[in-house]
Coordinates of C-alpha atoms and ligand atoms in Angstrom, one line a residue:
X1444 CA 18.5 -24.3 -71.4
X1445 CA 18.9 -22.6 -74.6
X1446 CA 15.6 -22.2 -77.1
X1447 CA 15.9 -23.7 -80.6
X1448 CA 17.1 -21.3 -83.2
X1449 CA 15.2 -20.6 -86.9
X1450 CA 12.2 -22.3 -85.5
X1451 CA 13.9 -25.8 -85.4
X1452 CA 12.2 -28.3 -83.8
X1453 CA 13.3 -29.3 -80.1
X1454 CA 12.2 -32.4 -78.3
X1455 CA 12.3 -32.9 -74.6
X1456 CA 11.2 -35.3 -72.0
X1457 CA 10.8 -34.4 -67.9
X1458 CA 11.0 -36.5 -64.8
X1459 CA 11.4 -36.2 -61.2
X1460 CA 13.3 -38.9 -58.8
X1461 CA 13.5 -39.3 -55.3
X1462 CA 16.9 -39.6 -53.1
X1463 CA 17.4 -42.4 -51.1
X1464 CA 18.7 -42.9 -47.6
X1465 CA 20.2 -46.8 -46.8
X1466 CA 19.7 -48.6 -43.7
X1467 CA 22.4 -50.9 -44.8
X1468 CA 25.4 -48.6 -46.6
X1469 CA 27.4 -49.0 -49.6
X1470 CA 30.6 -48.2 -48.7
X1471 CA 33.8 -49.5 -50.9
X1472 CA 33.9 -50.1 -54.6
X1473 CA 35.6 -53.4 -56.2
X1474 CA 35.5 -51.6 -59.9
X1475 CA 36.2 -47.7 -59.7
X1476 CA 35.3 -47.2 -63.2
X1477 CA 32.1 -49.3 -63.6
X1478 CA 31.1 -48.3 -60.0
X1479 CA 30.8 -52.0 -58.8
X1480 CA 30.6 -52.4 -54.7
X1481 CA 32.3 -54.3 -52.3
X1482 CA 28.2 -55.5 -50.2
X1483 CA 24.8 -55.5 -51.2
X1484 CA 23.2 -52.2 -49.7
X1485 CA 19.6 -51.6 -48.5
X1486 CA 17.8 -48.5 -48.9
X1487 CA 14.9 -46.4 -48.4
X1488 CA 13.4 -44.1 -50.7
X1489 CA 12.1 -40.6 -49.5
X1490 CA 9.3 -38.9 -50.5
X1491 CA 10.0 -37.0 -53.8
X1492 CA 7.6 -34.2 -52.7
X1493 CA 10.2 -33.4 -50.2
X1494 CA 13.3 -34.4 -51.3
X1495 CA 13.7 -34.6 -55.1
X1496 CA 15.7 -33.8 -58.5
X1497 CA 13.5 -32.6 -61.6
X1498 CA 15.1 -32.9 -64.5
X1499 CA 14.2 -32.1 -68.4
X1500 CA 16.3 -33.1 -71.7
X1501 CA 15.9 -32.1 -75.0
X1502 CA 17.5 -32.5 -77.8
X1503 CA 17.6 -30.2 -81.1
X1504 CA 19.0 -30.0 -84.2
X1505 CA 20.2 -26.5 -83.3
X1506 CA 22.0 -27.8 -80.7
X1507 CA 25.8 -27.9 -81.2
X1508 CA 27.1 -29.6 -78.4
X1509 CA 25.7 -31.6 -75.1
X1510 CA 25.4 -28.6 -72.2
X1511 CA 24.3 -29.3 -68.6
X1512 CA 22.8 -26.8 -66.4
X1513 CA 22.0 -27.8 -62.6
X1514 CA 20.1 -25.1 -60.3
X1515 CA 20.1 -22.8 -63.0
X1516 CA 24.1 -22.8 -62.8
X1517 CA 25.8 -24.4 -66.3
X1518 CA 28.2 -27.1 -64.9
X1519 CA 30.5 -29.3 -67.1
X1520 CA 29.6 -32.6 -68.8
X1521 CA 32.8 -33.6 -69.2
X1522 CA 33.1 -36.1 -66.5
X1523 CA 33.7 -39.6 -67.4
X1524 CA 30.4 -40.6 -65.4
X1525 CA 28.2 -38.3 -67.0
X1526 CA 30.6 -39.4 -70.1
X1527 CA 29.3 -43.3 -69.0
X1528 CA 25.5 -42.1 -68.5
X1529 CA 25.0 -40.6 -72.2
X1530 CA 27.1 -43.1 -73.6
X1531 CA 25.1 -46.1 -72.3
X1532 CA 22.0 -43.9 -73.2
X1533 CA 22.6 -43.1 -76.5
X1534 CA 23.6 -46.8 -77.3
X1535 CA 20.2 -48.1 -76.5
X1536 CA 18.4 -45.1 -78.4
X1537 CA 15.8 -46.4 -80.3
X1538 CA 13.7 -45.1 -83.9
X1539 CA 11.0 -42.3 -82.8
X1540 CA 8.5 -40.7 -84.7
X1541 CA 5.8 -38.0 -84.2
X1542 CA 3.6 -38.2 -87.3
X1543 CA 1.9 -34.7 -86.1
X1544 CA 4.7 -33.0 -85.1
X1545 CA 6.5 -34.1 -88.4
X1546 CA 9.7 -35.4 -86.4
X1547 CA 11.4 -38.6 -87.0
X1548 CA 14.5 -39.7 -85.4
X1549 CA 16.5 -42.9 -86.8
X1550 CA 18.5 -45.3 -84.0
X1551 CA 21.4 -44.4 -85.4
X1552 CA 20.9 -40.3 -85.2
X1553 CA 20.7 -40.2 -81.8
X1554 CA 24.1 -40.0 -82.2
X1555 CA 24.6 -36.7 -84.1
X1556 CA 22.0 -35.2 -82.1
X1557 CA 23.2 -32.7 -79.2
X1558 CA 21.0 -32.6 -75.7
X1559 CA 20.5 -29.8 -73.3
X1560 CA 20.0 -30.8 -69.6
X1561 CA 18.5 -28.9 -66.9
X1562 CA 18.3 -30.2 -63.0
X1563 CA 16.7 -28.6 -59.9
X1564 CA 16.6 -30.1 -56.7
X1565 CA 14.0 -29.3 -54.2
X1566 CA 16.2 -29.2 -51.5
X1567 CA 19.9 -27.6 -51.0
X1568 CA 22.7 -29.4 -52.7
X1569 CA 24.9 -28.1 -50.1
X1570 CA 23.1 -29.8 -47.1
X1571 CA 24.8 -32.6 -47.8
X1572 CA 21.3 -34.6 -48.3
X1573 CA 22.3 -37.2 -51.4
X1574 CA 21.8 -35.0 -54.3
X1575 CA 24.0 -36.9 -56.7
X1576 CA 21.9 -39.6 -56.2
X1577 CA 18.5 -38.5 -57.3
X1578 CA 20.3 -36.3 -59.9
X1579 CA 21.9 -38.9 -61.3
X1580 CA 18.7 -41.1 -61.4
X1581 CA 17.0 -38.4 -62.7
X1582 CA 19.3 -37.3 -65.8
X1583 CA 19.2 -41.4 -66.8
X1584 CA 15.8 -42.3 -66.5
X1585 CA 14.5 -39.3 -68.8
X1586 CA 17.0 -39.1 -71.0
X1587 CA 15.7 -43.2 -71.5
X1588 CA 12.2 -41.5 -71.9
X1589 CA 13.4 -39.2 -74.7
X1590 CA 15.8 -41.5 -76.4
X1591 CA 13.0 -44.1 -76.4
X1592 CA 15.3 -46.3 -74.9
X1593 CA 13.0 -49.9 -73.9
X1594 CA 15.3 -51.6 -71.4
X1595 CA 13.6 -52.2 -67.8
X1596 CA 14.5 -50.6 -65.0
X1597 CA 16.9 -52.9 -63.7
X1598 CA 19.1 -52.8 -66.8
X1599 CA 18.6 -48.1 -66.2
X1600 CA 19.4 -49.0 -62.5
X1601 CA 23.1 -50.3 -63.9
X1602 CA 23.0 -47.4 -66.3
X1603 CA 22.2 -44.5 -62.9
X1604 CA 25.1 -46.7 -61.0
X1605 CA 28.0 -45.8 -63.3
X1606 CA 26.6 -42.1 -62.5
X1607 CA 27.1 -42.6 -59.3
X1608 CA 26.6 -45.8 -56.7
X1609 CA 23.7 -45.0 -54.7
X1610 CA 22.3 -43.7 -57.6
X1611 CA 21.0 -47.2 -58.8
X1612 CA 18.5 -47.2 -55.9
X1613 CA 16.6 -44.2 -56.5
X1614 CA 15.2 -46.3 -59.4
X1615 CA 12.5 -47.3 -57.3
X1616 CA 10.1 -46.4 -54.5
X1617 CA 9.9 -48.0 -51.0
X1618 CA 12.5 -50.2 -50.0
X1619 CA 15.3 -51.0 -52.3
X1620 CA 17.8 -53.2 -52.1
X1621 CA 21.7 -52.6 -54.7
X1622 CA 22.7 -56.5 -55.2
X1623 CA 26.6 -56.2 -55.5
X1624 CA 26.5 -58.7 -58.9
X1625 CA 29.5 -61.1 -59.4
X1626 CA 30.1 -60.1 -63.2
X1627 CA 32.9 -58.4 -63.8
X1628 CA 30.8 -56.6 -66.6
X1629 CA 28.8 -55.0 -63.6
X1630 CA 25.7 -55.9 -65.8
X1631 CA 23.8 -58.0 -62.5
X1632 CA 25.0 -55.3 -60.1
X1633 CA 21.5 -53.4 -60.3
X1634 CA 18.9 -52.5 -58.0
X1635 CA 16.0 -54.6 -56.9
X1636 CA 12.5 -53.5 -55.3
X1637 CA 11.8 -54.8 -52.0
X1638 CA 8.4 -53.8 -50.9
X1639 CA 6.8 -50.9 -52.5
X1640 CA 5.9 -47.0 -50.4
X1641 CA 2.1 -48.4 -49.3
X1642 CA 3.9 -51.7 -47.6
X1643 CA 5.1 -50.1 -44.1
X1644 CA 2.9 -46.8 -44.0
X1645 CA 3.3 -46.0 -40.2
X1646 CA 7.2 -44.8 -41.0
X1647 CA 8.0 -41.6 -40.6
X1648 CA 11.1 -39.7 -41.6
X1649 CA 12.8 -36.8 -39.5
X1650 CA 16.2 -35.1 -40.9
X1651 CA 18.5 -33.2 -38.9
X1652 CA 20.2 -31.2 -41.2
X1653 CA 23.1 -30.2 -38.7
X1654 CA 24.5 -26.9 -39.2
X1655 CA 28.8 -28.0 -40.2
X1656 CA 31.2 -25.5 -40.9
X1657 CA 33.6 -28.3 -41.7
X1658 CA 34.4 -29.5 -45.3
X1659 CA 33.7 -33.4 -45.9
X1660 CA 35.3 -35.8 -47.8
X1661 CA 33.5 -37.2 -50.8
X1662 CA 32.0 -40.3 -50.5
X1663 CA 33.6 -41.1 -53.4
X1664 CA 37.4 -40.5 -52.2
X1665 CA 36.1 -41.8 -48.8
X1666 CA 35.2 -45.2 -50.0
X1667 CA 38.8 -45.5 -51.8
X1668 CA 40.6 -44.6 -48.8
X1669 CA 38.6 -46.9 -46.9
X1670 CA 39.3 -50.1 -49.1
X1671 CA 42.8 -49.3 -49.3
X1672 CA 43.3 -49.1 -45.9
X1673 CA 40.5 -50.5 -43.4
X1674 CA 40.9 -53.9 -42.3
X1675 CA 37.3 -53.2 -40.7
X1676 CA 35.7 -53.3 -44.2
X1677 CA 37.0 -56.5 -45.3
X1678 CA 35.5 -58.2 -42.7
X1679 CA 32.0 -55.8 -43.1
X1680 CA 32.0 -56.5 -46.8
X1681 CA 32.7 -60.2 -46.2
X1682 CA 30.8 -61.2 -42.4
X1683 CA 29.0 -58.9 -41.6
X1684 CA 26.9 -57.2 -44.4
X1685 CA 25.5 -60.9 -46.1
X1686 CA 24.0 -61.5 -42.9
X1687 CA 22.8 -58.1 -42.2
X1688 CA 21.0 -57.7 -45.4
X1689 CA 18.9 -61.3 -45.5
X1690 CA 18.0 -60.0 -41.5
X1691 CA 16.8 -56.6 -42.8
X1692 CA 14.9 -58.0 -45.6
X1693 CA 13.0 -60.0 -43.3
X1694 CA 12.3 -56.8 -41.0
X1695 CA 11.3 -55.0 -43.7
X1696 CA 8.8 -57.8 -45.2
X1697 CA 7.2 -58.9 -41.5
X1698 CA 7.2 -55.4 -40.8
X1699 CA 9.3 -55.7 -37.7
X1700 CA 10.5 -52.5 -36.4
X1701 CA 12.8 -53.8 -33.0
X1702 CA 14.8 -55.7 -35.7
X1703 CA 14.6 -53.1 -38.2
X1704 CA 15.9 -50.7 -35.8
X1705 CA 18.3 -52.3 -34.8
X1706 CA 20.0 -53.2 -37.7
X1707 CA 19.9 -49.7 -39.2
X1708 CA 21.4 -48.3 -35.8
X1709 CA 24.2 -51.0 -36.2
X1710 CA 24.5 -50.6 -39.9
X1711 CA 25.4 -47.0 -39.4
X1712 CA 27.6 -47.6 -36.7
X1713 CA 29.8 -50.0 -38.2
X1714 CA 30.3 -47.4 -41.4
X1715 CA 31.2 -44.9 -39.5
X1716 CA 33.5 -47.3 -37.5
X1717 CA 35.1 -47.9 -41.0
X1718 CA 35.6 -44.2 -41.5
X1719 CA 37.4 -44.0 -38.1
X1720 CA 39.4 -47.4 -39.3
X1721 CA 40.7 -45.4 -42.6
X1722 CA 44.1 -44.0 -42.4
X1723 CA 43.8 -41.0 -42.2
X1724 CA 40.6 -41.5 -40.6
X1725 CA 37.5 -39.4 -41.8
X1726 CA 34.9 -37.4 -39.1
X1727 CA 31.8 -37.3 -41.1
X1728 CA 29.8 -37.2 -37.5
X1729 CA 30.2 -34.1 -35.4
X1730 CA 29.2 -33.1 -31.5
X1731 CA 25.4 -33.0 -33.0
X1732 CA 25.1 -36.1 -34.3
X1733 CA 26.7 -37.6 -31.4
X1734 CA 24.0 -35.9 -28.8
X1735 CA 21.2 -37.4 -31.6
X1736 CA 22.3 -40.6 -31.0
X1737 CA 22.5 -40.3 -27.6
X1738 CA 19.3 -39.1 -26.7
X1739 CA 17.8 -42.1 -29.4
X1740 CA 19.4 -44.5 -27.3
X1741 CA 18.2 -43.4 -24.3
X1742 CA 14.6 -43.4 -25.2
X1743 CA 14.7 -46.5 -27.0
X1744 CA 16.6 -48.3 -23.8
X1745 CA 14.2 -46.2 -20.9
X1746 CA 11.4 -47.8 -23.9
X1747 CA 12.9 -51.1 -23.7
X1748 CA 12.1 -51.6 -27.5
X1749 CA 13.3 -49.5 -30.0
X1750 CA 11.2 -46.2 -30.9
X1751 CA 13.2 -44.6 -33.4
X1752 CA 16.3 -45.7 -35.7
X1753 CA 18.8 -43.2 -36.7
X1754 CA 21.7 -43.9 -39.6
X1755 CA 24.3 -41.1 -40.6
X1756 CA 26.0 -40.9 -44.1
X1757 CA 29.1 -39.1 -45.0
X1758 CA 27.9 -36.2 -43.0
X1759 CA 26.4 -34.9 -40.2
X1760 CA 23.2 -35.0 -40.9
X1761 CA 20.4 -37.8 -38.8
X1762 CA 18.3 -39.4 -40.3
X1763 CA 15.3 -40.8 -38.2
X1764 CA 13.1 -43.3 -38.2
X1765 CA 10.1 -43.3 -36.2
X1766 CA 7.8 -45.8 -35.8
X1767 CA 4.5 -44.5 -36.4
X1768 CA 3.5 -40.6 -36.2
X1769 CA 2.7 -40.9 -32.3
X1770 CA 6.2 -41.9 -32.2
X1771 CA 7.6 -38.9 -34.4
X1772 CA 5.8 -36.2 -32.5
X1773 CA 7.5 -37.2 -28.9
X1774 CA 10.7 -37.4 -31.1
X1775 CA 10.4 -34.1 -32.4
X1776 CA 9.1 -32.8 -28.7
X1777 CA 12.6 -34.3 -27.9
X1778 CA 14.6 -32.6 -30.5
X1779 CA 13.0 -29.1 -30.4
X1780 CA 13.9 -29.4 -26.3
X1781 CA 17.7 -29.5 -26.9
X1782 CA 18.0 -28.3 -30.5
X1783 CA 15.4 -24.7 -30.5
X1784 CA 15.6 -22.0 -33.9
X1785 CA 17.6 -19.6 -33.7
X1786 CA 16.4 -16.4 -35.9
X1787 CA 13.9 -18.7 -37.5
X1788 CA 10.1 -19.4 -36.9
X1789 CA 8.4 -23.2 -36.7
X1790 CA 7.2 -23.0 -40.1
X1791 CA 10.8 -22.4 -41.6
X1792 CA 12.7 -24.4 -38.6
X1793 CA 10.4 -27.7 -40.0
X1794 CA 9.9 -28.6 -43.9
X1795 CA 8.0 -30.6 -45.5
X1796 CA 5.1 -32.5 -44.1
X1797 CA 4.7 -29.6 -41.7
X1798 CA 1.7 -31.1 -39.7
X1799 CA 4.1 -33.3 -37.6
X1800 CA 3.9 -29.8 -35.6
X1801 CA 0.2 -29.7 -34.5
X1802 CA 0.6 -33.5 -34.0
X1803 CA 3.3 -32.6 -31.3
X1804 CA 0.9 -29.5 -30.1
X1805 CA 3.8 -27.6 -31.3
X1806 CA 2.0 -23.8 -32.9
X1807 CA 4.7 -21.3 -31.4
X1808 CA 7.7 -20.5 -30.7
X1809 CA 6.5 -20.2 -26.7
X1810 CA 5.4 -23.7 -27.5
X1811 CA 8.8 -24.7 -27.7
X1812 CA 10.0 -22.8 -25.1
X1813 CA 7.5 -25.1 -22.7
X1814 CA 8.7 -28.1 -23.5
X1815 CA 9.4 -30.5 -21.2
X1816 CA 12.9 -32.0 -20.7
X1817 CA 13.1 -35.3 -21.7
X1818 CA 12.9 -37.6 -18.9
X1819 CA 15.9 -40.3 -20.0
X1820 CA 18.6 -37.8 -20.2
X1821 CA 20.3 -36.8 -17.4
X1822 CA 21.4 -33.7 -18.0
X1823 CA 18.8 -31.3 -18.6
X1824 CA 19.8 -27.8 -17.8
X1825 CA 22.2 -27.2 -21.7
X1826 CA 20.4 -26.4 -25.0
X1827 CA 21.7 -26.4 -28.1
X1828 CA 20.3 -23.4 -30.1
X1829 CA 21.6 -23.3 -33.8
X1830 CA 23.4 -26.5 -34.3
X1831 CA 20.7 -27.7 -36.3
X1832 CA 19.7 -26.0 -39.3
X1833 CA 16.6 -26.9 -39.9
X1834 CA 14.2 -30.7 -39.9
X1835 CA 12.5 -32.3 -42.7
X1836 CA 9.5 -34.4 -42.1
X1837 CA 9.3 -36.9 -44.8
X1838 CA 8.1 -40.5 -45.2
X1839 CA 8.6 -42.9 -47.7
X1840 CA 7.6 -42.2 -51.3
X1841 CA 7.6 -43.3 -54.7
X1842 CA 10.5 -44.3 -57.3
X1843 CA 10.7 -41.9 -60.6
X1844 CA 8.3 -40.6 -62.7
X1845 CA 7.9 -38.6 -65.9
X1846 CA 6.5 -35.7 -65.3
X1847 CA 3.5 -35.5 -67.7
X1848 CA 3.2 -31.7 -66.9
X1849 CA 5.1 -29.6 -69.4
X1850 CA 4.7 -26.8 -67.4
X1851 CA 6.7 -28.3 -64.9
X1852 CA 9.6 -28.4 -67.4
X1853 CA 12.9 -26.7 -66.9
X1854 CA 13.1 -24.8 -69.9
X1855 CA 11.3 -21.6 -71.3
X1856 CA 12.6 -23.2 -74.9
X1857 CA 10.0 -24.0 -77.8
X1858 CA 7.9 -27.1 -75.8
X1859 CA 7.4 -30.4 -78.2
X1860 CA 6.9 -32.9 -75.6
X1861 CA 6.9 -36.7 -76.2
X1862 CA 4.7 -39.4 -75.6
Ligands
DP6_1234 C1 27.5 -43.2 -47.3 O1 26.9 -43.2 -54.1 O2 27.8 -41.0 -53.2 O3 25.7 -42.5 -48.7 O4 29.4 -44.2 -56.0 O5 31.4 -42.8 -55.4 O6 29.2 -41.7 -56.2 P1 29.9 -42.9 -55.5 O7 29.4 -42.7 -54.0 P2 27.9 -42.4 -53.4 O8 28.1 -43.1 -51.9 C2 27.1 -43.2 -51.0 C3 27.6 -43.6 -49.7 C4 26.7 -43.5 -48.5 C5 26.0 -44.9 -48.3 C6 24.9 -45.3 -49.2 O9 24.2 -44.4 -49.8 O10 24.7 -46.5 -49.3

């Protein structure tokens, strides 16, 4: 982000949001252009400590035209949906003032006024682990907080959506749910908070991010193919899904984990079902995720209740859900069995709430190495060094924030923080 030339005043606001990960998906749009969906989805939200976007805007009168930077890399604005997100933005900008900073900004100069953005995720864009979604959050929520824009975050949840879908949900923390809407306006399609992060504490969240050589198709182009095509998604959008979601909210308010489990497992199933229904038909899974599955499925079955949940989205990638953290270190005894490092210690081969390890008496490399095979799978003797990248230990965390910290800002430029 540029600095402000001649000593020109520059404004700027920072905030961080979380990505989200749904136990029920969003697949299939009904409005392409207003990003309106086909089912209500279900989500949860990650801890942004692990998995978030940061981003700051500012805006200058030295600025001469809106410029977007993301991981320190300038990238183009000129997409309609970033086109939709500053447009929406900038027409609920209200009239600011900083008496001691000698800056006052009229409603209708928001207009003329030129931002800067700069994003950062925590994590890698490329490992496929919904970026666009907390970015997308992120960019809307604090350019609200600069603008001084008052609408709730419902009405900002539509606003994130039109960025992109799954967007809407990173609104919040905990468990989320994306009603579809009926308006053709889109303006009741928003997100909703189900239960907050401190409702269902005992979760905790293990990613696989699977090594995959193999180049996806967007979820966006995905989804389109999948509408035009699948005759599986009608009948998800319109059977299955209504059900499915009233179920899961249930689960998720008694705090029932067989029925929560269940649903997810099914949930991703059936989407990647759909995918296999498209003509062509997309692979988003791969060997890996396939042996994931499997050895989830065992366990839970040779456990005769489920253990751990596992849902996939348009990649690789597992996502799993363990019960409590007893739960998560046998999973992650499990995983390490069949899935070692390769060229890479622990502390690098697991991120983010690295104590999972000494939970699962896990402090070497040789401890690793001594694992035990898991007893429900059958064939014990084949590992599978390097197909996984690396695991995140997460759990669930809280919706966006400003981030009060100007130091934390992504700029070097003149600081002249609001509020
Ligand atoms: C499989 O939100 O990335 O992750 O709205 O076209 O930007 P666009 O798609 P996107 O799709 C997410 C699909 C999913 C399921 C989900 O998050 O619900």
């Amino acid at each position: 982000m540029a600095a402000a030339e001649d000593g020109q005043w520059v404004l700027m606001a920072t905030g961080r949001s979380p990505t989200n990960i749904a136990v029920i998906k969003y697949w299939g749009k009904r409005d392409e252009a207003l990003i309106l969906p086909v089912n209500d989805s279900v989500s949860v939200t990650l801890d942004p400590d692990h998995l978030s976007a940061t981003t700051t805007v500012a805006v200058s009168p030295s600025f001469s035209s809106d410029r977007m930077w993301l991981n320190g890399k300038e990238i183009s604005l000129s997409g309609g949906r970033f086109q939709s997100c500053l447009r929406e933005i900038r027409k609920r900008a209200c009239d600011f003032e900083d008496e001691k900073k000698g800056i006052k900004i009229k409603k209708e100069d928001w207009e003329k006024l030129h931002v800067h953005i700069a994003s950062h995720n925590n994590f890698p864009t490329a490992a496929g682990l919904a970026s666009s979604a907390a970015g997308f959050a992120c960019l809307v929520f604090t350019l609200g907080k600069l603008m001084n824009v008052k609408e709730d975050y419902g009405e900002l949840s539509s606003i994130a959506r039109q960025g992109s879908g799954s967007a809407c949900r990173s609104i919040y923390g905990g468990f989320v749910k994306w009603c579809m809407g009926k308006k053709d306006d889109g303006s009741d399609s928003i997100a909703v908070q189900l239960a907050d992060e401190a409702h269902w504490k005992d979760l905790v969240i293990i990613i696989a991010v699977v090594s995959s050589k193999q180049k996806e198709t967007s979820s966006t182009s995905g989804m389109r193919d999948s509408v035009e095509t699948s005759p599986l998604l009608q009948y998800r959008a319109q059977t299955v899904v209504p059900s499915r979601v009233l179920k899961m909210e249930e689960a998720i308010k008694n705090r029932d984990f067989e029925l929560f489990a269940k649903l997810t497992c099914a949930d991703s199933n059936q989407f990647h079902a759909v995918c296999l229904d498209t003509s062509p038909p997309i692979f988003y899974m791969n060997d890996t995720s396939h042996r994931i599955i499997s050895l989830v499925e065992k366990w839970n079955h040779l456990e005769g209740c489920p253990q751990v949940a596992y849902t996939f989205d348009a990649g690789p990638n597992a996502v799993l859900i363990a019960r409590n953290r007893k739960t998560a270190a046998l999973l992650l005894q499990k995983l390490l069995y069949y899935f070692p490092p390769q060229d890479k210690d622990l502390s690098s081969y697991l991120v983010g709430d690295k104590s999972i390890l000494s939970d699962a008496g896990l402090h070497s490399l040789e401890d690793v190495e001594a694992l035990p095979a898991p007893p429900e799978m059958k064939i014990h003797d084949q590992k599978f060094k390097g197909d996984v990248s690396y695991f995140i230990c997460s759990r669930l965390g809280v919706g966006i924030n400003v981030v009060a910290d100007e130091s934390q800002a992504l700029t070097k430029a003149k600081r002249c923080s609001i509020r």
